[in-house]
PDB file of C-alpha atoms in Angstrom:
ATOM      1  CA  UNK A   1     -43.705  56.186  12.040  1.00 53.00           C
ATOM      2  CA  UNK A   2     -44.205  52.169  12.028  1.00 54.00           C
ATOM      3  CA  UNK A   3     -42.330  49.993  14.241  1.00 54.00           C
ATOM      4  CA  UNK A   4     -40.843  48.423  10.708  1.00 53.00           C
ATOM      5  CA  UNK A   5     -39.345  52.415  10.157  1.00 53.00           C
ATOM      6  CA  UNK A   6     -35.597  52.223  10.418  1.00 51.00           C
ATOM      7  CA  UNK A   7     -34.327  53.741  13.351  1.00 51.00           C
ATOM      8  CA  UNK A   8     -32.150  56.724  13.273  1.00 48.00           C
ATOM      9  CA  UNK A   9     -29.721  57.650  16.626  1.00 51.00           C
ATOM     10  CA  UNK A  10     -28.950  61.348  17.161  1.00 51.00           C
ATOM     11  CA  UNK A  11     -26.328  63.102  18.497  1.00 52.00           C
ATOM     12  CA  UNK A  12     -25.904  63.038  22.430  1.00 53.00           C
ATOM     13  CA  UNK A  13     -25.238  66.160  24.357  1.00 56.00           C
ATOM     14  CA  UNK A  14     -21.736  66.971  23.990  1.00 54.00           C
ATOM     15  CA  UNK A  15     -19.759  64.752  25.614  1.00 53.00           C
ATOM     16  CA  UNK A  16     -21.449  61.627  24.425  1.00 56.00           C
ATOM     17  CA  UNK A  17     -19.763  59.363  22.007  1.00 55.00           C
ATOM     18  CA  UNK A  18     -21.188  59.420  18.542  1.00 59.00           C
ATOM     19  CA  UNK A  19     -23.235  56.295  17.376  1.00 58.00           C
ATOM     20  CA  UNK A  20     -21.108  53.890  15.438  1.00 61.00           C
ATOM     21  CA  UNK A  21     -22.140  52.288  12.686  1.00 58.00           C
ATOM     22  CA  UNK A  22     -22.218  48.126  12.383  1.00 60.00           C
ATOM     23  CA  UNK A  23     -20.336  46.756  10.100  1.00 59.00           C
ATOM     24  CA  UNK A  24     -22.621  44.410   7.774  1.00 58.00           C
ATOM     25  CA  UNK A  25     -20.133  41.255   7.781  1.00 62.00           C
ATOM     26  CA  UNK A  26     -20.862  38.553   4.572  1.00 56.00           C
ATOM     27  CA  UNK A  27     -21.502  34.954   4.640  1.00 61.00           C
ATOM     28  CA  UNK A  28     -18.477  32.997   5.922  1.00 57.00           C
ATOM     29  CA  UNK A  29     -15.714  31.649   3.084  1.00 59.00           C
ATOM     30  CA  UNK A  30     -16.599  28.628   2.062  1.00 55.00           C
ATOM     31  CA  UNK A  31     -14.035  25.577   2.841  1.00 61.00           C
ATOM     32  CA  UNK A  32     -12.699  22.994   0.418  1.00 57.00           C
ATOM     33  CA  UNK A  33     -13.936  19.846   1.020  1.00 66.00           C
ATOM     34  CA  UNK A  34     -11.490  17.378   2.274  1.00 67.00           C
ATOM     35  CA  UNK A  35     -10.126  14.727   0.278  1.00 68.00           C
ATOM     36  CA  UNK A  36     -11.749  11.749   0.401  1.00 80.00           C
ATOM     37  CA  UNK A  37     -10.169   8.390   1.034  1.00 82.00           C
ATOM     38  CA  UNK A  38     -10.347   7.071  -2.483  1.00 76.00           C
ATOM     39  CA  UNK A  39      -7.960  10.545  -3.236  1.00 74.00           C
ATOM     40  CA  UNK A  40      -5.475  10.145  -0.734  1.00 82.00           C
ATOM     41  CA  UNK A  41      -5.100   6.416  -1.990  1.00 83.00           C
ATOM     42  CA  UNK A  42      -4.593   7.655  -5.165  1.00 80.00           C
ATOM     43  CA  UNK A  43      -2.044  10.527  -4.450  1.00 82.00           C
ATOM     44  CA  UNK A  44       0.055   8.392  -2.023  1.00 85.00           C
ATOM     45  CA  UNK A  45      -0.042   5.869  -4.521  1.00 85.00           C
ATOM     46  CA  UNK A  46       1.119   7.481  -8.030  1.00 86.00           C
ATOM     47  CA  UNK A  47       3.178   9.675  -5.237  1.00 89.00           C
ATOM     48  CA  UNK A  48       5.620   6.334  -4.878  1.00 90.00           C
ATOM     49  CA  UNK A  49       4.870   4.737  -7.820  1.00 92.00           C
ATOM     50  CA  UNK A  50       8.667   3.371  -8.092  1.00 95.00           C
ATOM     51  CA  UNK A  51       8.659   1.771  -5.243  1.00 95.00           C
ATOM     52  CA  UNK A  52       5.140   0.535  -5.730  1.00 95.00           C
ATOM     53  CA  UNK A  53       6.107  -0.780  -9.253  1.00 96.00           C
ATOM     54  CA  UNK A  54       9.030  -2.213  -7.812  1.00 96.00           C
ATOM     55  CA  UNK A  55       6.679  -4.638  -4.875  1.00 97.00           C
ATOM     56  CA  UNK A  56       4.366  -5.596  -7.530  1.00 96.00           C
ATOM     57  CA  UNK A  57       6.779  -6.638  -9.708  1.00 96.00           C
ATOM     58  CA  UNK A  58       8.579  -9.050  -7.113  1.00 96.00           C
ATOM     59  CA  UNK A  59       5.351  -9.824  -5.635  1.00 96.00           C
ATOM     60  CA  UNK A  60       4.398 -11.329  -9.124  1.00 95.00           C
ATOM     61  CA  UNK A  61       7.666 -12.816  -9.568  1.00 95.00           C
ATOM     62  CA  UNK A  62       7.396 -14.325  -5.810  1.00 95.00           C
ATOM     63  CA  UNK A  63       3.970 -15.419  -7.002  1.00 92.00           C
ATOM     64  CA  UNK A  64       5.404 -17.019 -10.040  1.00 90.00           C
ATOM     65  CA  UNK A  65       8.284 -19.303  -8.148  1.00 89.00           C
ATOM     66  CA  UNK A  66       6.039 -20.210  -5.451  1.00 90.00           C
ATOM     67  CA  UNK A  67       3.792 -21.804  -8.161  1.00 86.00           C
ATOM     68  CA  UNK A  68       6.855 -23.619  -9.795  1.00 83.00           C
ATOM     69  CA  UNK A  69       8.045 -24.437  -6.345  1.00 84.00           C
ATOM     70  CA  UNK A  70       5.098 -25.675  -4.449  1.00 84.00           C
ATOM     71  CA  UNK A  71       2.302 -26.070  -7.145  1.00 78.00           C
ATOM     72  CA  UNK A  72       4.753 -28.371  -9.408  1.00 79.00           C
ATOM     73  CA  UNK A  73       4.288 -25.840 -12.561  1.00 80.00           C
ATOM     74  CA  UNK A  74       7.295 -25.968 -14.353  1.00 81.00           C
ATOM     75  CA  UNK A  75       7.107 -22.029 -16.603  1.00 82.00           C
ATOM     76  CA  UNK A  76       6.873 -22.454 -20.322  1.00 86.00           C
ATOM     77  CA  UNK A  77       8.934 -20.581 -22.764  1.00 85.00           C
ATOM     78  CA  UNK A  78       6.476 -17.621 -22.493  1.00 89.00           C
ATOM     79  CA  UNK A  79       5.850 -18.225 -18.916  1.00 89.00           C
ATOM     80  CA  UNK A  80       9.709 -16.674 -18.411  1.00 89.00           C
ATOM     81  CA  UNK A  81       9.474 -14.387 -21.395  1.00 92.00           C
ATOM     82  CA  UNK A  82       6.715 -12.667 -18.818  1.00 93.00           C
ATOM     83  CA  UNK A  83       8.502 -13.029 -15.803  1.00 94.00           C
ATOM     84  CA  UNK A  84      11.240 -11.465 -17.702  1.00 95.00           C
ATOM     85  CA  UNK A  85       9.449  -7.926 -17.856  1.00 96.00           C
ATOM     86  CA  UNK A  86       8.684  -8.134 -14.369  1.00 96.00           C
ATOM     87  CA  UNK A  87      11.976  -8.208 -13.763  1.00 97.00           C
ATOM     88  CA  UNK A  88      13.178  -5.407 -15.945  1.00 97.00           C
ATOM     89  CA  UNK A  89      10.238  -3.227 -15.088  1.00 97.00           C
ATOM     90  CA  UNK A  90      11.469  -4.042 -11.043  1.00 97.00           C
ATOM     91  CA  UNK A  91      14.914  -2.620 -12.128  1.00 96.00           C
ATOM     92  CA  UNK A  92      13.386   0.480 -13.842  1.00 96.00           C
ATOM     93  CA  UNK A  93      11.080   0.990 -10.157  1.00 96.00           C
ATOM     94  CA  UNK A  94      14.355   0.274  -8.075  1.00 97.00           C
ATOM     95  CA  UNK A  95      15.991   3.087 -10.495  1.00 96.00           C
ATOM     96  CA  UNK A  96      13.725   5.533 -10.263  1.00 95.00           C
ATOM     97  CA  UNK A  97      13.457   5.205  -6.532  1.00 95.00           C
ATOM     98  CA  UNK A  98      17.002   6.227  -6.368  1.00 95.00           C
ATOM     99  CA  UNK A  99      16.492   9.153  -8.409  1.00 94.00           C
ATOM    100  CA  UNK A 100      13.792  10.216  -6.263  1.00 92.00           C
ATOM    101  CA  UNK A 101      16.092  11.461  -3.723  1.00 93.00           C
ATOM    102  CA  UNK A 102      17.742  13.284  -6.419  1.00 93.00           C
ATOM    103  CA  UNK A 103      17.294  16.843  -8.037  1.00 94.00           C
ATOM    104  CA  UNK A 104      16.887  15.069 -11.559  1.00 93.00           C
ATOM    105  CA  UNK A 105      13.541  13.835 -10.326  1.00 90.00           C
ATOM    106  CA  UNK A 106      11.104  16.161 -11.257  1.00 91.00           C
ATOM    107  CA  UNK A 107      12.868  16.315 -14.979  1.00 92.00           C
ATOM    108  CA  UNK A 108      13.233  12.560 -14.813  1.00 92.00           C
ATOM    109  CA  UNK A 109       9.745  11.192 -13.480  1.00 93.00           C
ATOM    110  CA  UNK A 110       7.633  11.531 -16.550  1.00 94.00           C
ATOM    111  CA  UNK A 111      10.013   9.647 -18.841  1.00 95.00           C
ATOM    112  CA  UNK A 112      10.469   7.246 -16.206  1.00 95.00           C
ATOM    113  CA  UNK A 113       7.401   6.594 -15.390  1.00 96.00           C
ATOM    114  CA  UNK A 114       6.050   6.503 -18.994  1.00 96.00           C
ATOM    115  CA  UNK A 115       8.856   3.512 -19.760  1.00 96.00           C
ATOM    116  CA  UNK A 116       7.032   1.955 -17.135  1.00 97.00           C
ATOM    117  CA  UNK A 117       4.104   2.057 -17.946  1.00 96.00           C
ATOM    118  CA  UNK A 118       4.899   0.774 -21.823  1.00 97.00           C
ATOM    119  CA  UNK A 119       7.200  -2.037 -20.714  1.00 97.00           C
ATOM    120  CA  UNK A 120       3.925  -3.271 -18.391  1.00 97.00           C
ATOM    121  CA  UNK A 121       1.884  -2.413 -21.289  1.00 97.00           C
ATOM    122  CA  UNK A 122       4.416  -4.986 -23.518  1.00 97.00           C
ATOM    123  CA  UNK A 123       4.202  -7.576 -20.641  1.00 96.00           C
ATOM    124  CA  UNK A 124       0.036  -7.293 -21.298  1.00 96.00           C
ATOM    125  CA  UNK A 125       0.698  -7.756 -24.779  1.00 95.00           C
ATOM    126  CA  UNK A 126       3.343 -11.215 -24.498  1.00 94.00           C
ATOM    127  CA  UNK A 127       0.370 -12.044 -21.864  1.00 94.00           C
ATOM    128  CA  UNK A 128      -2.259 -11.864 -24.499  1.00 95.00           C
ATOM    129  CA  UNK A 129      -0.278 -13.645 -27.247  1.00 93.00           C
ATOM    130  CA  UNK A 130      -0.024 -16.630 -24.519  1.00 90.00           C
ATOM    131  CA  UNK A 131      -3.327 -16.723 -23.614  1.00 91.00           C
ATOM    132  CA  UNK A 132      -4.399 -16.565 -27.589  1.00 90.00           C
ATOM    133  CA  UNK A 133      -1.929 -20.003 -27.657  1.00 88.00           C
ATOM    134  CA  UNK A 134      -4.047 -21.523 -25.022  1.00 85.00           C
ATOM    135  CA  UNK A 135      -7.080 -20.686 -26.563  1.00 87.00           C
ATOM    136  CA  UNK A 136      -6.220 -21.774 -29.753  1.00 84.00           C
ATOM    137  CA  UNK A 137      -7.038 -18.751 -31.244  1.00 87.00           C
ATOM    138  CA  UNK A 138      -3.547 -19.137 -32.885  1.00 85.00           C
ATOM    139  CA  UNK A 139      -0.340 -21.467 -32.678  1.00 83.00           C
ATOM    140  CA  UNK A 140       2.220 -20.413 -30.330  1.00 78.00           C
ATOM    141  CA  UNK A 141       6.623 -20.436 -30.411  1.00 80.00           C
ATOM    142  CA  UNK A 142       7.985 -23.547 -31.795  1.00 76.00           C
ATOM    143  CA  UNK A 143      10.220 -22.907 -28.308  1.00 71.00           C
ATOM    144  CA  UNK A 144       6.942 -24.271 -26.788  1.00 71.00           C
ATOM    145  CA  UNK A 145       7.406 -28.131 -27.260  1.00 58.00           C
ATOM    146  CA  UNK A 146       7.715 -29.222 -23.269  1.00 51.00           C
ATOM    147  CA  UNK A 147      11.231 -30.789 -21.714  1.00 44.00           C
ATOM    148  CA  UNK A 148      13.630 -28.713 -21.869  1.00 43.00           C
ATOM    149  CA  UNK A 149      12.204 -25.698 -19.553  1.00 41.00           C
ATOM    150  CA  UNK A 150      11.876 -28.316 -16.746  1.00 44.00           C
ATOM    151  CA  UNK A 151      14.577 -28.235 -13.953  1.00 46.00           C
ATOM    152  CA  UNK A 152      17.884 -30.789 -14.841  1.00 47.00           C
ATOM    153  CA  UNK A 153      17.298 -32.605 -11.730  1.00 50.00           C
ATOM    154  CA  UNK A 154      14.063 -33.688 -12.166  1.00 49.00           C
ATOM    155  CA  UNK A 155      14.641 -35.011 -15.322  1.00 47.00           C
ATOM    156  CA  UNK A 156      15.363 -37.992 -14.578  1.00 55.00           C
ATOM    157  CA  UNK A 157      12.448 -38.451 -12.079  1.00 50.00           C
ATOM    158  CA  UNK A 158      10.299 -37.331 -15.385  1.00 44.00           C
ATOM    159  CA  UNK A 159      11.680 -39.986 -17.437  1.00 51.00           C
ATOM    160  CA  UNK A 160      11.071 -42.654 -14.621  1.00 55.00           C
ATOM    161  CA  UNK A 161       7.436 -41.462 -14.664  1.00 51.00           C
ATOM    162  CA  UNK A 162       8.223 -40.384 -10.911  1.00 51.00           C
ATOM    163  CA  UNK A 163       8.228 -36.355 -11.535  1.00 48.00           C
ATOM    164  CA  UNK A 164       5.697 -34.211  -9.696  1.00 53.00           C
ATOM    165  CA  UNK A 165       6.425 -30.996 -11.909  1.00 53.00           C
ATOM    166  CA  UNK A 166       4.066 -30.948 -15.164  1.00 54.00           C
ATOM    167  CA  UNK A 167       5.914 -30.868 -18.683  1.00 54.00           C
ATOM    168  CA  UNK A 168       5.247 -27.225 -19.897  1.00 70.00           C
ATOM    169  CA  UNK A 169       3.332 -26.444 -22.726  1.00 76.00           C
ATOM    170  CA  UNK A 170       2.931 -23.001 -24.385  1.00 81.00           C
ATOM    171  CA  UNK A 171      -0.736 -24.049 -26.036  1.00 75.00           C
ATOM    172  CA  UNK A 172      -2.438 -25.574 -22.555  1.00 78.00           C
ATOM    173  CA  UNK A 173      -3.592 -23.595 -19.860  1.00 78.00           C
ATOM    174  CA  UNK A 174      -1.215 -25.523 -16.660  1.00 77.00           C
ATOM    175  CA  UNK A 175      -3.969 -23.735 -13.431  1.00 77.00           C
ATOM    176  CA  UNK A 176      -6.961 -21.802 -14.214  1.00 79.00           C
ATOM    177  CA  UNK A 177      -9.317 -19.536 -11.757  1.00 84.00           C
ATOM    178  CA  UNK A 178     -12.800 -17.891 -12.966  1.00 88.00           C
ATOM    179  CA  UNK A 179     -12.068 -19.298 -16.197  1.00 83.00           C
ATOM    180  CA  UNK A 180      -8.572 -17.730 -16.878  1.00 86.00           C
ATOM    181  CA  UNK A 181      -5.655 -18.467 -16.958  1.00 87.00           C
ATOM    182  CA  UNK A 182      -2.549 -17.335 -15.163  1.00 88.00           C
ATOM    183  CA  UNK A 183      -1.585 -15.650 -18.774  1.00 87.00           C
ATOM    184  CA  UNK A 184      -4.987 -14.489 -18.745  1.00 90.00           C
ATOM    185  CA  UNK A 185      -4.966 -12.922 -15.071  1.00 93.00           C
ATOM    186  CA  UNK A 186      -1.340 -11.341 -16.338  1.00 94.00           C
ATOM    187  CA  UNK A 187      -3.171  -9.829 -19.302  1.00 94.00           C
ATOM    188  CA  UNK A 188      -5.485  -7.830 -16.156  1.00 96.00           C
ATOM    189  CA  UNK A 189      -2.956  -7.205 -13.805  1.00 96.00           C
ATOM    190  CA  UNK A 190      -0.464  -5.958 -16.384  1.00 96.00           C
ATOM    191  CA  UNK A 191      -2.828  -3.538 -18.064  1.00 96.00           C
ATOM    192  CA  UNK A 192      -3.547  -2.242 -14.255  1.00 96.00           C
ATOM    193  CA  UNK A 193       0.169  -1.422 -13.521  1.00 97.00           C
ATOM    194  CA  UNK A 194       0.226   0.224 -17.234  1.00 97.00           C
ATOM    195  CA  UNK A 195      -2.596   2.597 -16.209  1.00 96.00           C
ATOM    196  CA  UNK A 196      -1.244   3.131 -13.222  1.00 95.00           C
ATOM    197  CA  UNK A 197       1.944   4.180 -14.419  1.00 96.00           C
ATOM    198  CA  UNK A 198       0.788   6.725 -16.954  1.00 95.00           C
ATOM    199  CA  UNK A 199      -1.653   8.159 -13.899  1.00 94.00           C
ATOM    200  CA  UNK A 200       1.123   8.808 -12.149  1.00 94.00           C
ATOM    201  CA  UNK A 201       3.726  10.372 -14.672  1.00 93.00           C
ATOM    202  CA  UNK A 202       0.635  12.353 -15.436  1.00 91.00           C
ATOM    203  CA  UNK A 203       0.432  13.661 -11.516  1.00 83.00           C
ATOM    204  CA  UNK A 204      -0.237  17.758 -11.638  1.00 75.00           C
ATOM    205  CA  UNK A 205       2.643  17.917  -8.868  1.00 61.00           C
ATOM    206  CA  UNK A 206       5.364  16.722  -6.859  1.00 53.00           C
ATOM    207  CA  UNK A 207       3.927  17.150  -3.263  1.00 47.00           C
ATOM    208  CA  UNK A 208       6.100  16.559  -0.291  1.00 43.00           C
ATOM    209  CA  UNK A 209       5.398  12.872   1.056  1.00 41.00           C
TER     210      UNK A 209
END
């Protein structure tokens, strides 16, 4: 017999408890891996995507006025046309964070959510047409001819020569960064919010915040 011979126990003098066998135990279960950070962004994000439509949209339109107000950017016809989605697609977020805390939710948040994301997807469209204008690439509204988008009381400090808020104009690009536009920068951020909002009517479940 070699020491590498298994060994076998025998029976004790009566009395003696019996050998017991050991039982052969298997590798350990293997854990999911936690979520990362990008993940939990992304779940707590399309999670509250009304409310998170609802902040971007008056963020934008906050964005918008404080240009108008303090940069002296009077909005073109299309200018408002835009901010006009904003503030429909902000009424369809405050909506559908009512019905959240509703049972007509989980029948509800697809189609709402999907509205979403097409009227964002229509505000990246009137974005596009606007920043075609600018470019040239073709000729914008006839609505676009200047004066009468500008506030009545500084009227007559434009017709005195006095005015600080630029005459609007559909075809010229008023404040451009990195070479767009603010239509262009809409085109971005709209097409963002779109995606965003077809992510999360697409979300596999309804987990508990």
């Amino acid at each position: 017999m070699t020491n590498d011979d298994p060994k076998v126990e025998k029976a004790g003098p009566a009395g003696e408890l019996e050998p017991q066998a050991t039982p052969v135990r298997g590798p350990a279960p293997v854990e999911a891996p936690a979520p990362s950070i990008v993940d939990r962004a992304v779940d707590v994000v399309t999670r509250h995507w009304p409310l998170m439509a609802l902040l971007s949209s008056a963020l934008l339109l906050a964005i918008a006025h404080a240009f108008e107000k303090f940069g002296g950017l009077a909005p073109c016809h299309l200018c408002l046309k835009q901010r006009e989605v904003y503030w429909v697609a902000g009424t369809v977020g405050l909506v559908g964070l009512v019905l959240q805390r509703t049972p007509l939710w989980p029948r509800l948040r697809m189609p709402a959510l999907l509205l979403l994301g097409a009227i964002f997807l229509y505000g990246a469209g009137l974005a596009a047409y606007h920043a075609g204008a600018e470019w040239k690439w073709w000729p914008g509204p006839k609505t676009c001819s200047g004066g009468d988008a500008a506030a009545a009381s500084n009227l007559e400090a434009m017709l005195k020569g006095t005015a600080d808020i630029k005459p609007p104009a559909c075809d010229k690009a008023a404040w451009v960064f990195l070479g767009l536009s603010m239509a262009g920068w809409n085109v971005l951020i709209s097409l963002k919010l779109a995606a965003w909002s077809v992510l999360a009517a697409f979300r596999k479940s309804e987990t508990p915040a």
